[in-house]
PDB file of C-alpha atoms in Angstrom:
ATOM      1  CA  MET A 281      -3.987  -7.142  19.753  1.00 88.00           C
ATOM      2  CA  TYR A 282      -7.466  -8.548  20.363  1.00 87.00           C
ATOM      3  CA  GLU A 283      -9.051  -5.162  19.640  1.00 84.00           C
ATOM      4  CA  ILE A 284      -7.640  -4.845  16.119  1.00 89.00           C
ATOM      5  CA  ALA A 285      -8.099  -8.494  15.135  1.00 89.00           C
ATOM      6  CA  LEU A 286     -11.419  -7.947  13.345  1.00 85.00           C
ATOM      7  CA  SER A 287     -10.024  -5.175  11.136  1.00 87.00           C
ATOM      8  CA  VAL A 288      -6.746  -6.951  10.408  1.00 88.00           C
ATOM      9  CA  ASN A 289      -8.571 -10.185   9.617  1.00 87.00           C
ATOM     10  CA  ALA A 290     -10.643  -8.263   7.065  1.00 87.00           C
ATOM     11  CA  CYS A 291      -7.478  -6.797   5.527  1.00 86.00           C
ATOM     12  CA  VAL A 292      -5.927 -10.249   5.262  1.00 83.00           C
ATOM     13  CA  GLY A 293      -9.097 -11.630   3.693  1.00 84.00           C
ATOM     14  CA  SER A 294      -9.083  -8.916   1.019  1.00 86.00           C
ATOM     15  CA  ASN A 295      -5.311  -9.167   0.388  1.00 84.00           C
ATOM     16  CA  THR A 296      -4.852  -5.623   1.694  1.00 86.00           C
ATOM     17  CA  ARG A 297      -1.533  -4.993   3.375  1.00 88.00           C
ATOM     18  CA  ALA A 298      -1.606  -3.972   7.004  1.00 91.00           C
ATOM     19  CA  ASP A 299       1.444  -3.654   9.234  1.00 94.00           C
ATOM     20  CA  VAL A 300       0.874  -4.488  12.889  1.00 95.00           C
ATOM     21  CA  ALA A 301       2.809  -2.696  15.641  1.00 95.00           C
ATOM     22  CA  TRP A 302       2.940  -3.388  19.375  1.00 94.00           C
ATOM     23  CA  LEU A 303       5.174  -2.587  22.341  1.00 93.00           C
ATOM     24  CA  VAL A 304       7.590  -5.379  23.225  1.00 90.00           C
ATOM     25  CA  SER A 305       9.820  -3.868  25.923  1.00 85.00           C
ATOM     26  CA  SER A 306      10.689  -0.812  27.977  1.00 79.00           C
ATOM     27  CA  THR A 307      13.659  -0.075  30.219  1.00 74.00           C
ATOM     28  CA  GLU A 308      13.119  -1.153  33.814  1.00 58.00           C
ATOM     29  CA  SER A 309       9.674  -2.469  32.817  1.00 55.00           C
ATOM     30  CA  ILE A 310       8.219   1.001  33.324  1.00 51.00           C
ATOM     31  CA  ILE A 311       5.225   0.231  31.116  1.00 58.00           C
ATOM     32  CA  PRO A 312       3.122  -2.776  32.181  1.00 59.00           C
ATOM     33  CA  MET A 313       2.135  -5.480  29.714  1.00 64.00           C
ATOM     34  CA  SER A 314      -0.595  -4.196  27.417  1.00 74.00           C
ATOM     35  CA  PHE A 315      -2.977  -5.649  24.853  1.00 80.00           C
ATOM     36  CA  GLU A 316      -2.655  -2.429  22.838  1.00 89.00           C
ATOM     37  CA  ALA A 317      -1.607  -2.631  19.201  1.00 93.00           C
ATOM     38  CA  ILE A 318      -2.183  -0.710  15.997  1.00 94.00           C
ATOM     39  CA  ALA A 319      -2.638  -1.763  12.402  1.00 94.00           C
ATOM     40  CA  ILE A 320      -1.246   0.584   9.756  1.00 94.00           C
ATOM     41  CA  THR A 321      -2.755   0.428   6.296  1.00 88.00           C
ATOM     42  CA  PRO A 322      -1.248   1.669   2.996  1.00 80.00           C
ATOM     43  CA  GLY A 323      -1.206   5.437   2.923  1.00 78.00           C
ATOM     44  CA  GLY A 324      -0.655   5.722   6.663  1.00 78.00           C
ATOM     45  CA  GLY A 325      -4.160   4.931   7.916  1.00 87.00           C
ATOM     46  CA  LYS A 326      -4.282   3.626  11.479  1.00 91.00           C
ATOM     47  CA  ILE A 327      -6.556   1.274  13.405  1.00 91.00           C
ATOM     48  CA  GLY A 328      -6.314   1.031  17.181  1.00 90.00           C
ATOM     49  CA  ASN A 329      -4.338   2.910  19.812  1.00 90.00           C
ATOM     50  CA  LEU A 330      -0.845   2.386  21.201  1.00 92.00           C
ATOM     51  CA  VAL A 331       0.739   4.353  24.087  1.00 91.00           C
ATOM     52  CA  ASN A 332      -1.627   7.310  23.585  1.00 90.00           C
ATOM     53  CA  SER A 333      -0.537   7.585  19.914  1.00 92.00           C
ATOM     54  CA  ALA A 334       2.681   9.283  21.014  1.00 93.00           C
ATOM     55  CA  PHE A 335       4.873   7.166  18.737  1.00 94.00           C
ATOM     56  CA  ASP A 336       2.594   6.756  15.729  1.00 93.00           C
ATOM     57  CA  GLY A 337       4.868   8.882  13.515  1.00 92.00           C
ATOM     58  CA  PRO A 338       7.925   6.599  13.431  1.00 93.00           C
ATOM     59  CA  LEU A 339       5.785   3.465  13.381  1.00 94.00           C
ATOM     60  CA  ILE A 340       3.740   4.681  10.419  1.00 93.00           C
ATOM     61  CA  GLU A 341       6.937   5.797   8.675  1.00 92.00           C
ATOM     62  CA  GLN A 342       8.336   2.283   9.107  1.00 92.00           C
ATOM     63  CA  ALA A 343       5.146   0.673   7.811  1.00 91.00           C
ATOM     64  CA  THR A 344       4.995   2.870   4.714  1.00 89.00           C
ATOM     65  CA  ARG A 345       8.376   1.455   3.635  1.00 89.00           C
ATOM     66  CA  LYS A 346       6.448  -1.787   2.871  1.00 89.00           C
ATOM     67  CA  LEU A 347       9.375  -4.029   3.754  1.00 90.00           C
ATOM     68  CA  PRO A 348       8.901  -7.783   3.291  1.00 89.00           C
ATOM     69  CA  THR A 349       9.992  -8.519   6.857  1.00 92.00           C
ATOM     70  CA  GLY A 350       9.323  -6.941  10.215  1.00 94.00           C
ATOM     71  CA  ARG A 351      11.532  -4.673  12.297  1.00 95.00           C
ATOM     72  CA  ILE A 352      12.177  -3.782  15.920  1.00 95.00           C
ATOM     73  CA  ILE A 353      11.933  -0.003  16.324  1.00 95.00           C
ATOM     74  CA  THR A 354      13.786   1.473  19.303  1.00 94.00           C
ATOM     75  CA  ARG A 355      12.779   4.881  20.678  1.00 92.00           C
ATOM     76  CA  VAL A 356      14.205   6.937  23.520  1.00 93.00           C
ATOM     77  CA  VAL A 357      11.266   8.952  24.824  1.00 93.00           C
ATOM     78  CA  THR A 358      11.647  12.704  24.281  1.00 94.00           C
ATOM     79  CA  GLU A 359      10.211  15.400  26.546  1.00 94.00           C
ATOM     80  CA  PHE A 360       7.378  16.029  24.068  1.00 94.00           C
ATOM     81  CA  GLU A 361       6.601  12.310  23.731  1.00 93.00           C
ATOM     82  CA  SER A 362       6.669  12.043  27.519  1.00 92.00           C
ATOM     83  CA  ILE A 363       3.898  14.628  27.814  1.00 93.00           C
ATOM     84  CA  MET A 364       1.756  12.761  25.286  1.00 92.00           C
ATOM     85  CA  SER A 365       2.401   9.256  26.566  1.00 89.00           C
ATOM     86  CA  ASN A 366       2.905   9.762  30.331  1.00 88.00           C
ATOM     87  CA  VAL A 367       6.093   7.716  29.958  1.00 88.00           C
ATOM     88  CA  PRO A 368       9.175   9.283  31.636  1.00 88.00           C
ATOM     89  CA  ALA A 369      11.552  11.042  29.249  1.00 91.00           C
ATOM     90  CA  GLY A 370      14.665   9.007  28.601  1.00 91.00           C
ATOM     91  CA  THR A 371      12.838   5.675  28.756  1.00 90.00           C
ATOM     92  CA  THR A 372      13.878   3.301  25.973  1.00 91.00           C
ATOM     93  CA  LEU A 373      10.958   1.589  24.254  1.00 92.00           C
ATOM     94  CA  LYS A 374      11.025  -1.178  21.677  1.00 93.00           C
ATOM     95  CA  PHE A 375       8.183  -1.769  19.236  1.00 95.00           C
ATOM     96  CA  ALA A 376       7.684  -4.664  16.834  1.00 95.00           C
ATOM     97  CA  VAL A 377       6.358  -3.761  13.375  1.00 95.00           C
ATOM     98  CA  LEU A 378       5.336  -6.783  11.326  1.00 93.00           C
ATOM     99  CA  PRO A 379       3.463  -7.129   8.006  1.00 91.00           C
ATOM    100  CA  SER A 380       0.166  -8.914   8.617  1.00 83.00           C
ATOM    101  CA  ASN A 381       0.925 -11.367   5.809  1.00 80.00           C
ATOM    102  CA  ALA A 382       3.900 -12.542   7.872  1.00 83.00           C
ATOM    103  CA  ILE A 383       1.439 -13.656  10.539  1.00 81.00           C
ATOM    104  CA  GLU A 384      -0.388 -16.944  10.084  1.00 80.00           C
ATOM    105  CA  THR A 385      -3.905 -16.244   8.808  1.00 78.00           C
ATOM    106  CA  GLY A 386      -5.520 -18.492  11.384  1.00 84.00           C
ATOM    107  CA  ILE A 387      -3.965 -16.534  14.229  1.00 89.00           C
ATOM    108  CA  TRP A 388      -6.283 -13.595  13.585  1.00 88.00           C
ATOM    109  CA  GLN A 389      -9.279 -15.882  13.980  1.00 88.00           C
ATOM    110  CA  SER A 390      -7.705 -17.131  17.200  1.00 90.00           C
ATOM    111  CA  PHE A 391      -7.491 -13.535  18.418  1.00 89.00           C
ATOM    112  CA  LEU A 392     -11.134 -13.039  17.411  1.00 86.00           C
ATOM    113  CA  ASP A 393     -12.014 -16.151  19.408  1.00 85.00           C
ATOM    114  CA  ARG A 394     -10.069 -14.644  22.328  1.00 87.00           C
ATOM    115  CA  GLU A 395      -7.669 -17.539  22.637  1.00 91.00           C
ATOM    116  CA  SER A 396      -4.360 -17.422  24.499  1.00 94.00           C
ATOM    117  CA  ILE A 397      -1.557 -16.787  21.988  1.00 95.00           C
ATOM    118  CA  ALA A 398       2.235 -16.525  22.014  1.00 95.00           C
ATOM    119  CA  ILE A 399       4.042 -14.622  19.247  1.00 94.00           C
ATOM    120  CA  VAL A 400       7.747 -15.403  18.881  1.00 95.00           C
ATOM    121  CA  CYS A 401       9.776 -12.990  16.734  1.00 94.00           C
ATOM    122  CA  HIS A 402      13.205 -14.342  15.693  1.00 96.00           C
ATOM    123  CA  LEU A 403      15.743 -11.539  15.242  1.00 96.00           C
ATOM    124  CA  GLU A 404      18.873 -10.743  13.326  1.00 96.00           C
ATOM    125  CA  GLY A 405      19.820  -7.329  14.609  1.00 94.00           C
ATOM    126  CA  ASP A 406      16.634  -5.279  14.396  1.00 94.00           C
ATOM    127  CA  GLU A 407      15.127  -7.401  11.602  1.00 96.00           C
ATOM    128  CA  ILE A 408      12.383  -9.901  12.364  1.00 96.00           C
ATOM    129  CA  VAL A 409      13.491 -12.699  10.072  1.00 94.00           C
ATOM    130  CA  ARG A 410      10.908 -15.245  11.174  1.00 93.00           C
ATOM    131  CA  SER A 411       7.910 -15.452  13.456  1.00 93.00           C
ATOM    132  CA  GLU A 412       6.142 -18.322  15.168  1.00 93.00           C
ATOM    133  CA  TYR A 413       2.697 -18.505  16.760  1.00 93.00           C
ATOM    134  CA  PHE A 414       1.363 -20.806  19.430  1.00 95.00           C
ATOM    135  CA  THR A 415      -2.033 -21.318  21.029  1.00 94.00           C
ATOM    136  CA  SER A 416      -3.031 -23.380  24.040  1.00 94.00           C
ATOM    137  CA  VAL A 417      -3.278 -26.373  21.713  1.00 94.00           C
ATOM    138  CA  THR A 418       0.080 -25.970  19.965  1.00 95.00           C
ATOM    139  CA  ILE A 419       2.199 -24.508  22.789  1.00 96.00           C
ATOM    140  CA  ILE A 420       3.500 -28.012  23.533  1.00 95.00           C
ATOM    141  CA  ALA A 421       5.630 -27.662  20.379  1.00 95.00           C
ATOM    142  CA  ALA A 422       7.267 -24.447  21.583  1.00 94.00           C
ATOM    143  CA  ASP A 423      10.631 -23.982  23.261  1.00 92.00           C
ATOM    144  CA  PRO A 424      10.290 -25.339  26.839  1.00 94.00           C
ATOM    145  CA  GLN A 425      11.092 -21.935  28.350  1.00 93.00           C
ATOM    146  CA  ILE A 426       8.328 -20.289  26.344  1.00 95.00           C
ATOM    147  CA  ALA A 427       5.894 -23.112  27.139  1.00 96.00           C
ATOM    148  CA  GLU A 428       6.655 -22.743  30.843  1.00 95.00           C
ATOM    149  CA  GLU A 429       5.995 -18.995  30.774  1.00 93.00           C
ATOM    150  CA  PHE A 430       2.818 -19.556  28.745  1.00 94.00           C
ATOM    151  CA  SER A 431       1.530 -21.973  31.392  1.00 95.00           C
ATOM    152  CA  LYS A 432       1.621 -19.222  34.041  1.00 92.00           C
ATOM    153  CA  ASN A 433      -1.556 -17.794  32.463  1.00 89.00           C
ATOM    154  CA  LYS A 434      -0.119 -14.283  32.623  1.00 88.00           C
ATOM    155  CA  SER A 435       0.302 -11.882  29.720  1.00 89.00           C
ATOM    156  CA  MET A 436       3.933 -10.803  29.309  1.00 88.00           C
ATOM    157  CA  THR A 437       6.795  -9.966  26.971  1.00 89.00           C
ATOM    158  CA  LEU A 438      10.164 -11.709  27.068  1.00 88.00           C
ATOM    159  CA  ASP A 439      13.357 -10.374  25.501  1.00 87.00           C
ATOM    160  CA  LEU A 440      15.545 -13.438  24.942  1.00 88.00           C
ATOM    161  CA  GLY A 441      18.186 -11.673  22.864  1.00 86.00           C
ATOM    162  CA  ASP A 442      17.714 -13.444  19.546  1.00 92.00           C
ATOM    163  CA  ARG A 443      13.966 -13.699  20.123  1.00 93.00           C
ATOM    164  CA  ILE A 444      11.243 -11.482  21.501  1.00 93.00           C
ATOM    165  CA  VAL A 445       8.199 -13.292  22.843  1.00 93.00           C
ATOM    166  CA  THR A 446       4.789 -11.731  23.441  1.00 93.00           C
ATOM    167  CA  ILE A 447       2.296 -13.849  25.368  1.00 93.00           C
ATOM    168  CA  TYR A 448      -1.353 -12.848  25.397  1.00 93.00           C
ATOM    169  CA  HIS A 449      -3.922 -14.302  27.761  1.00 92.00           C
ATOM    170  CA  PRO A 450      -7.343 -12.681  27.236  1.00 91.00           C
ATOM    171  CA  ILE A 451      -9.358 -11.145  30.059  1.00 90.00           C
ATOM    172  CA  THR A 452     -13.121 -10.904  30.313  1.00 93.00           C
ATOM    173  CA  LYS A 453     -14.699  -7.847  28.699  1.00 93.00           C
ATOM    174  CA  PHE A 454     -17.629  -6.367  30.584  1.00 96.00           C
ATOM    175  CA  VAL A 455     -19.900  -3.939  28.725  1.00 96.00           C
ATOM    176  CA  VAL A 456     -22.424  -1.906  30.703  1.00 96.00           C
ATOM    177  CA  ALA A 457     -25.083  -0.294  28.516  1.00 95.00           C
ATOM    178  CA  GLY A 458     -26.310   2.431  30.831  1.00 93.00           C
ATOM    179  CA  THR A 459     -25.347   5.048  33.389  1.00 92.00           C
ATOM    180  CA  GLY A 460     -26.093   5.849  37.003  1.00 94.00           C
ATOM    181  CA  PRO A 461     -25.183   4.507  40.451  1.00 95.00           C
ATOM    182  CA  ILE A 462     -25.719   0.844  39.550  1.00 96.00           C
ATOM    183  CA  ALA A 463     -23.626   1.201  36.385  1.00 95.00           C
ATOM    184  CA  ASP A 464     -20.882   2.847  38.451  1.00 96.00           C
ATOM    185  CA  ALA A 465     -21.039   0.071  41.059  1.00 96.00           C
ATOM    186  CA  LEU A 466     -20.921  -2.607  38.361  1.00 96.00           C
ATOM    187  CA  ALA A 467     -17.913  -0.999  36.687  1.00 96.00           C
ATOM    188  CA  LYS A 468     -16.043  -0.658  39.995  1.00 96.00           C
ATOM    189  CA  ALA A 469     -16.722  -4.269  41.037  1.00 96.00           C
ATOM    190  CA  ALA A 470     -15.875  -5.700  37.607  1.00 96.00           C
ATOM    191  CA  ARG A 471     -12.592  -3.786  37.484  1.00 94.00           C
ATOM    192  CA  GLY A 472     -11.838  -5.263  40.892  1.00 94.00           C
ATOM    193  CA  LEU A 473     -12.009  -8.674  39.211  1.00 93.00           C
ATOM    194  CA  GLY A 474      -9.447  -7.509  36.669  1.00 89.00           C
ATOM    195  CA  TRP A 475     -12.018  -7.348  33.873  1.00 92.00           C
ATOM    196  CA  ASN A 476     -11.874  -4.915  30.950  1.00 90.00           C
ATOM    197  CA  VAL A 477     -14.851  -2.610  31.552  1.00 94.00           C
ATOM    198  CA  SER A 478     -16.661  -0.279  29.144  1.00 93.00           C
ATOM    199  CA  VAL A 479     -19.669   1.848  30.137  1.00 94.00           C
ATOM    200  CA  ASP A 480     -21.814   3.643  27.580  1.00 92.00           C
ATOM    201  CA  PRO A 481     -25.601   4.066  27.238  1.00 90.00           C
ATOM    202  CA  ARG A 482     -25.631   4.923  23.534  1.00 92.00           C
ATOM    203  CA  PRO A 483     -26.795   2.120  21.217  1.00 92.00           C
ATOM    204  CA  SER A 484     -24.388   3.269  18.502  1.00 91.00           C
ATOM    205  CA  MET A 485     -21.457   2.856  20.873  1.00 92.00           C
ATOM    206  CA  VAL A 486     -22.766  -0.387  22.363  1.00 93.00           C
ATOM    207  CA  ALA A 487     -22.919  -1.820  18.833  1.00 92.00           C
ATOM    208  CA  GLY A 488     -19.179  -1.283  18.466  1.00 89.00           C
ATOM    209  CA  LEU A 489     -18.353  -2.465  21.986  1.00 90.00           C
ATOM    210  CA  THR A 490     -20.233  -5.744  21.549  1.00 92.00           C
ATOM    211  CA  ALA A 491     -19.025  -6.514  18.010  1.00 87.00           C
ATOM    212  CA  THR A 492     -15.916  -8.379  19.162  1.00 82.00           C
ATOM    213  CA  LEU A 493     -17.305 -10.039  22.295  1.00 90.00           C
ATOM    214  CA  SER A 494     -16.714 -13.745  22.812  1.00 89.00           C
ATOM    215  CA  PRO A 495     -18.287 -16.424  25.042  1.00 92.00           C
ATOM    216  CA  MET A 496     -15.971 -15.314  27.879  1.00 92.00           C
ATOM    217  CA  ASP A 497     -17.485 -11.798  27.899  1.00 95.00           C
ATOM    218  CA  CYS A 498     -20.508 -10.093  29.452  1.00 97.00           C
ATOM    219  CA  VAL A 499     -23.057  -7.403  28.646  1.00 97.00           C
ATOM    220  CA  VAL A 500     -25.461  -5.789  31.107  1.00 97.00           C
ATOM    221  CA  ILE A 501     -28.351  -3.703  29.753  1.00 96.00           C
ATOM    222  CA  MET A 502     -30.094  -1.067  31.844  1.00 94.00           C
ATOM    223  CA  GLY A 503     -32.121   2.081  31.293  1.00 88.00           C
ATOM    224  CA  HIS A 504     -35.706   3.259  31.601  1.00 87.00           C
ATOM    225  CA  GLU A 505     -36.191   4.105  27.923  1.00 92.00           C
ATOM    226  CA  VAL A 506     -37.552   1.117  25.994  1.00 93.00           C
ATOM    227  CA  GLU A 507     -36.285   2.094  22.536  1.00 94.00           C
ATOM    228  CA  SER A 508     -32.710   2.786  23.569  1.00 94.00           C
ATOM    229  CA  SER A 509     -32.267  -0.130  25.996  1.00 94.00           C
ATOM    230  CA  SER A 510     -33.955  -2.561  23.582  1.00 95.00           C
ATOM    231  CA  ASN A 511     -31.602  -1.469  20.840  1.00 94.00           C
ATOM    232  CA  CYS A 512     -28.666  -2.167  23.133  1.00 95.00           C
ATOM    233  CA  LEU A 513     -30.151  -5.561  23.960  1.00 95.00           C
ATOM    234  CA  LYS A 514     -30.457  -6.317  20.245  1.00 96.00           C
ATOM    235  CA  TYR A 515     -26.745  -5.671  19.752  1.00 95.00           C
ATOM    236  CA  ALA A 516     -25.931  -7.828  22.774  1.00 96.00           C
ATOM    237  CA  LEU A 517     -27.949 -10.709  21.315  1.00 96.00           C
ATOM    238  CA  GLU A 518     -26.147 -10.339  17.983  1.00 95.00           C
ATOM    239  CA  SER A 519     -22.823 -10.765  19.794  1.00 94.00           C
ATOM    240  CA  LYS A 520     -21.210 -13.936  21.109  1.00 92.00           C
ATOM    241  CA  ALA A 521     -21.306 -12.699  24.706  1.00 95.00           C
ATOM    242  CA  GLY A 522     -21.434 -15.537  27.206  1.00 96.00           C
ATOM    243  CA  TYR A 523     -23.551 -13.586  29.672  1.00 97.00           C
ATOM    244  CA  ILE A 524     -26.297 -11.063  28.876  1.00 97.00           C
ATOM    245  CA  GLY A 525     -28.046  -9.457  31.826  1.00 97.00           C
ATOM    246  CA  ALA A 526     -30.970  -7.051  31.626  1.00 96.00           C
ATOM    247  CA  LEU A 527     -31.912  -4.815  34.538  1.00 95.00           C
ATOM    248  CA  GLY A 528     -35.424  -3.513  34.989  1.00 91.00           C
ATOM    249  CA  SER A 529     -38.858  -4.518  36.200  1.00 90.00           C
ATOM    250  CA  ARG A 530     -40.834  -7.426  34.762  1.00 90.00           C
ATOM    251  CA  LYS A 531     -42.864  -4.876  32.831  1.00 93.00           C
ATOM    252  CA  MET A 532     -39.698  -3.386  31.319  1.00 93.00           C
ATOM    253  CA  GLN A 533     -38.477  -6.871  30.391  1.00 93.00           C
ATOM    254  CA  GLU A 534     -41.791  -7.542  28.632  1.00 94.00           C
ATOM    255  CA  SER A 535     -41.658  -4.196  26.804  1.00 95.00           C
ATOM    256  CA  ARG A 536     -38.145  -4.963  25.518  1.00 95.00           C
ATOM    257  CA  GLU A 537     -39.250  -8.436  24.453  1.00 94.00           C
ATOM    258  CA  ASP A 538     -42.187  -6.938  22.523  1.00 95.00           C
ATOM    259  CA  TRP A 539     -39.810  -4.444  20.859  1.00 95.00           C
ATOM    260  CA  LEU A 540     -37.502  -7.279  19.811  1.00 95.00           C
ATOM    261  CA  ASN A 541     -40.356  -9.538  18.644  1.00 95.00           C
ATOM    262  CA  TYR A 542     -41.646  -6.740  16.421  1.00 94.00           C
ATOM    263  CA  ARG A 543     -38.232  -6.836  14.729  1.00 93.00           C
ATOM    264  CA  ASP A 544     -38.321 -10.639  14.346  1.00 94.00           C
ATOM    265  CA  ILE A 545     -35.918 -11.249  17.236  1.00 93.00           C
ATOM    266  CA  THR A 546     -37.740 -13.954  19.147  1.00 92.00           C
ATOM    267  CA  ASP A 547     -35.013 -16.036  20.803  1.00 93.00           C
ATOM    268  CA  ILE A 548     -34.059 -14.260  23.999  1.00 93.00           C
ATOM    269  CA  SER A 549     -33.168 -17.397  25.944  1.00 94.00           C
ATOM    270  CA  ARG A 550     -29.651 -16.008  26.529  1.00 95.00           C
ATOM    271  CA  VAL A 551     -30.999 -12.994  28.416  1.00 96.00           C
ATOM    272  CA  HIS A 552     -30.954 -13.105  32.202  1.00 96.00           C
ATOM    273  CA  GLY A 553     -33.584 -10.669  33.337  1.00 89.00           C
ATOM    274  CA  PRO A 554     -34.079  -9.239  35.761  1.00 92.00           C
ATOM    275  CA  ALA A 555     -30.307  -9.624  36.022  1.00 94.00           C
ATOM    276  CA  GLY A 556     -28.638 -10.960  39.130  1.00 95.00           C
ATOM    277  CA  PHE A 557     -29.157 -13.621  41.767  1.00 95.00           C
ATOM    278  CA  ASP A 558     -32.078 -13.054  44.122  1.00 92.00           C
ATOM    279  CA  ILE A 559     -30.178 -12.211  47.316  1.00 94.00           C
ATOM    280  CA  GLY A 560     -32.436  -9.388  48.453  1.00 93.00           C
ATOM    281  CA  ALA A 561     -30.058  -6.767  47.052  1.00 93.00           C
ATOM    282  CA  SER A 562     -31.225  -3.169  47.371  1.00 92.00           C
ATOM    283  CA  THR A 563     -28.204  -0.847  47.203  1.00 96.00           C
ATOM    284  CA  PRO A 564     -26.213  -0.290  43.976  1.00 96.00           C
ATOM    285  CA  ASP A 565     -23.225  -2.185  45.411  1.00 96.00           C
ATOM    286  CA  GLU A 566     -25.390  -5.131  46.472  1.00 97.00           C
ATOM    287  CA  ILE A 567     -27.105  -5.235  43.071  1.00 96.00           C
ATOM    288  CA  ALA A 568     -23.710  -5.157  41.356  1.00 97.00           C
ATOM    289  CA  ILE A 569     -22.517  -8.106  43.449  1.00 97.00           C
ATOM    290  CA  SER A 570     -25.651 -10.109  42.630  1.00 97.00           C
ATOM    291  CA  ILE A 571     -25.201  -9.484  38.884  1.00 97.00           C
ATOM    292  CA  LEU A 572     -21.487 -10.283  38.850  1.00 97.00           C
ATOM    293  CA  ALA A 573     -22.102 -13.465  40.847  1.00 97.00           C
ATOM    294  CA  GLU A 574     -24.658 -14.573  38.258  1.00 97.00           C
ATOM    295  CA  ALA A 575     -22.323 -13.618  35.388  1.00 97.00           C
ATOM    296  CA  ILE A 576     -19.443 -15.615  36.883  1.00 97.00           C
ATOM    297  CA  ALA A 577     -21.694 -18.629  37.419  1.00 97.00           C
ATOM    298  CA  VAL A 578     -22.951 -18.502  33.822  1.00 97.00           C
ATOM    299  CA  LEU A 579     -19.449 -18.057  32.349  1.00 95.00           C
ATOM    300  CA  LYS A 580     -18.165 -21.004  34.375  1.00 93.00           C
ATOM    301  CA  GLY A 581     -21.155 -23.151  33.491  1.00 90.00           C
ATOM    302  CA  VAL A 582     -22.268 -23.561  37.107  1.00 82.00           C
TER     303      VAL A 582
END
């Protein structure tokens, strides 16, 4: 849901309808809790990805009906859908499809700010007749059972019969702008922390990856080419990332700073470079540990 928040927020701001769909349950909990969701715009356009797009057809068909209320869509996975989705055939999945205007406007900003959020869909049959939304501030007003589950700080879905509850707790996003052994070591170590990791050296891709970062997220810039790595650093500085690390020699740091200054970007106080704590690291794994230790310390305000 966090990944589509920027686009859906724009649709809401321009009074453009967008129906939001996400997975709310599967038999025997075969599919783990996911942040995946899609937004479906008039005409069948789609933003985001959900279960490898295997079930887009029925979800888009539901959205194009432009109903005033949401629905729960139940699907028994076919052999063909199983191949596309890697979900065993015969599994029963339930999806919620809800018009974005049925969701409180401020909730999309809360998703953009990467807050913890609970969505409660009240049901009559397969119709979502009412929905409620809670954040860490307002969860005290929720049903005690929901508040208790929310307090566990774990993302989950709950099927309570007359209500389906989706609880989202954000995880740190870690963007590595570069490739090579150190990038691989960083990605492996960050995934070990449970972080959401993206690795790409291309400035055009880094621009998209950093666009939705929040103060709980990190970017690490590397590369020996001044133009490309400086461009990536520019996008990192334009984001709200809580930690920005830049690998490279002092000379490379100065070259990037000159590149940025030439483009009137003079405040680089958020950049930690050379990235990482000085622990005498020399191997890719050691360097990765030093950078992640620094990132954790910065994010926690140590």
